[in-house]
Amino acid sequence: EEDDFTIRTMEDIGKTIEDGRRVNFLVLAPNREEALDAAVMISFEPLSGRVVIFNLPANLCLDGAAEDSTRILADRKAVDHAAGSENLPRTLEAAYAREDFDQLAARLKKTFGSELSAIGVLPTETFLHLVDLMGGLFVEVPSRISFRNAEAGTPEFNRNYPDWIEIPEGAEVFFDSDKTRMYLAYRFDGLGLRGQLFRARRLAVSFGRKLKS
């Protein structure tokens, strides 16, 4: 089912917590076409009770230097070529599309030096549905966002949203599912991967706060 949230555990999480070892939970968010939109790592330290959430962009290189992501993703053919060659960096989205969870976990361990405790798959549409069910989110938007629909969206996005999209700046801007989708589609701040990480993190933080409230 499209709305399923599936989890694959890579270890005995109860024992990991009992032993005082860190629990790392990777959440993958594919879109309707099964391509990876985003990923979030949730890291829990049992001894301190501290939870850290950080975002992994879909075009993050898992082999080689992270800055190679921009070069590889400049051309879709380069992505496909990179995914089929062990001599070139493989992105997270390519690994998600072509590898099983065990292979992906091993690749992430090699990249970050940490074991994964579990991998979850939360489709983007399910996340957006949850945003509405929770009554929306309040997200920090440091500066006004403005862009043309045709420059960012898929054909479906183009049909369902205005020609010109604007999101006001503010410490607590209300986001429903439509505003969230627009926010995730924005790519024109000149910050590349860093900008995507900032926006995804703000959404993750707002989502986490809503869950706690």
XYZ file of C-alpha atoms in Angstrom:
213
model
C 0.000 0.000 0.000
C 1.156 3.515 -0.826
C 0.469 4.774 2.716
C 2.337 2.020 4.565
C 5.125 2.891 6.965
C 7.490 -0.076 6.990
C 10.374 -0.727 9.380
C 13.280 -3.143 9.043
C 15.304 -3.663 12.227
C 19.010 -4.331 11.761
C 19.703 -5.339 15.378
C 17.984 -6.030 18.705
C 17.094 -2.437 19.624
C 16.053 -3.347 23.162
C 19.446 -4.901 23.849
C 21.212 -1.951 22.225
C 19.451 0.435 24.620
C 20.035 -1.902 27.558
C 23.749 -1.935 26.752
C 23.793 1.862 26.636
C 24.724 1.978 22.960
C 23.450 4.584 20.513
C 20.354 3.767 18.453
C 20.412 5.082 14.866
C 17.128 5.009 12.957
C 17.138 5.978 9.268
C 13.811 7.104 7.790
C 13.569 7.145 3.977
C 10.868 9.147 2.188
C 10.187 7.996 -1.393
C 7.697 9.769 -3.659
C 4.897 8.252 -5.749
C 7.398 7.229 -8.407
C 9.411 5.365 -5.725
C 12.341 7.768 -6.151
C 13.860 8.983 -2.899
C 12.786 12.512 -1.936
C 14.555 12.805 1.413
C 15.983 10.931 4.372
C 16.210 11.651 8.095
C 18.538 10.064 10.652
C 17.232 9.917 14.223
C 19.972 9.145 16.727
C 19.138 8.288 20.361
C 21.767 8.190 23.117
C 20.302 6.033 25.952
C 22.727 7.144 28.667
C 21.958 10.850 28.289
C 18.463 10.520 26.829
C 19.499 12.901 24.064
C 17.859 12.645 20.635
C 19.537 14.167 17.589
C 17.756 14.539 14.240
C 19.687 15.348 11.093
C 18.783 15.217 7.442
C 20.458 13.411 4.583
C 19.710 14.813 1.108
C 18.764 12.235 -1.502
C 21.716 13.308 -3.645
C 24.274 12.903 -0.867
C 27.305 10.933 -2.021
C 27.899 7.848 0.094
C 31.290 7.220 -1.487
C 33.860 9.903 -2.150
C 33.530 13.564 -1.255
C 30.093 15.010 -0.547
C 30.724 17.911 -2.914
C 30.818 15.407 -5.776
C 27.013 15.187 -5.450
C 26.538 18.443 -7.355
C 28.742 17.331 -10.228
C 27.146 13.894 -10.510
C 23.578 15.146 -10.296
C 24.106 17.877 -12.870
C 23.303 15.246 -15.494
C 20.828 12.422 -14.922
C 22.901 10.157 -17.164
C 25.846 10.710 -14.852
C 23.734 9.521 -11.920
C 22.795 6.332 -13.748
C 26.385 5.780 -14.751
C 27.614 6.406 -11.223
C 25.085 3.954 -9.844
C 26.452 1.234 -12.079
C 30.108 1.804 -11.388
C 32.042 1.036 -8.234
C 34.684 3.559 -9.291
C 32.397 6.561 -8.946
C 30.546 7.914 -5.885
C 27.091 6.463 -5.305
C 24.342 8.747 -4.060
C 21.820 7.848 -1.370
C 18.980 7.887 -3.906
C 20.878 5.534 -6.226
C 21.674 3.183 -3.346
C 18.010 3.204 -2.259
C 16.888 2.334 -5.789
C 19.411 -0.437 -6.435
C 20.418 -1.984 -3.105
C 18.636 -3.909 -0.369
C 18.519 -2.659 3.223
C 21.520 -4.716 4.320
C 23.677 -3.276 1.527
C 22.440 0.235 2.258
C 23.180 -0.165 5.976
C 26.693 -1.398 5.184
C 27.302 1.555 2.859
C 26.096 4.055 5.461
C 28.298 2.436 8.109
C 31.284 2.837 5.791
C 30.379 6.484 5.177
C 29.518 7.573 8.744
C 31.243 4.932 10.844
C 28.064 4.050 12.762
C 25.793 1.021 12.810
C 22.158 1.408 11.790
C 19.636 0.016 14.253
C 16.665 0.211 11.908
C 15.530 1.545 8.545
C 12.016 2.873 8.014
C 10.270 3.803 4.768
C 7.737 6.645 5.084
C 6.392 7.692 1.657
C 6.308 11.441 1.124
C 2.553 11.323 0.518
C 2.071 9.637 3.890
C 4.180 12.322 5.598
C 2.140 15.071 3.939
C -1.071 13.334 5.011
C 0.246 13.206 8.584
C 0.977 16.950 8.473
C -2.712 17.614 7.796
C -3.890 15.061 10.361
C -1.746 16.814 12.987
C -3.341 20.164 12.158
C -0.336 21.512 10.258
C 3.115 22.637 11.345
C 4.675 25.955 12.347
C 7.991 26.275 10.524
C 10.717 28.896 10.771
C 11.259 30.534 7.364
C 14.262 32.943 7.625
C 13.581 34.690 4.315
C 10.718 34.917 1.846
C 10.576 32.131 -0.727
C 9.377 32.924 -4.233
C 9.696 30.828 -7.395
C 7.924 29.827 -10.596
C 6.000 26.583 -10.500
C 7.335 25.452 -13.891
C 10.931 25.667 -12.677
C 10.522 23.211 -9.829
C 7.677 20.742 -10.045
C 6.710 17.554 -11.763
C 3.783 17.728 -14.240
C 1.432 16.790 -11.377
C 2.895 19.551 -9.199
C 2.523 22.022 -12.080
C -1.160 21.143 -12.527
C -2.120 21.432 -8.865
C -0.301 24.579 -7.747
C -0.214 28.259 -8.795
C 2.127 29.500 -11.511
C 3.944 31.654 -8.972
C 4.621 30.247 -5.506
C 5.380 32.394 -2.480
C 6.017 31.498 1.171
C 6.383 34.431 3.595
C 9.249 34.732 6.059
C 8.579 34.383 9.748
C 9.523 32.617 12.963
C 6.366 30.468 12.850
C 4.850 30.197 9.374
C 1.868 27.846 9.211
C 2.377 24.897 6.865
C -0.343 22.527 5.704
C 0.483 19.671 3.315
C 0.349 21.943 0.246
C 2.679 24.529 1.770
C 5.017 21.722 2.885
C 5.148 20.294 -0.630
C 5.949 23.732 -2.052
C 8.670 24.248 0.556
C 10.279 20.907 -0.285
C 10.186 21.749 -4.003
C 12.212 24.943 -3.586
C 15.765 24.741 -4.951
C 16.674 28.310 -5.876
C 18.487 29.834 -2.908
C 21.931 29.226 -4.391
C 22.950 27.042 -1.438
C 22.590 23.678 -3.174
C 22.726 20.714 -0.794
C 23.206 22.984 2.207
C 19.925 24.773 1.494
C 18.061 21.482 1.105
C 19.481 20.313 4.437
C 18.462 23.543 6.210
C 14.868 23.309 4.931
C 14.521 19.594 5.631
C 15.896 20.069 9.135
C 13.449 22.870 9.905
C 10.591 20.631 8.817
C 11.927 17.719 10.868
C 12.285 19.892 13.971
C 8.763 21.275 13.571
C 7.383 17.781 13.017
C 9.180 16.504 16.116
C 7.843 19.379 18.241
C 4.322 18.675 17.023
C 4.641 15.014 17.994
C 5.742 16.015 21.521
C 2.928 18.537 22.007
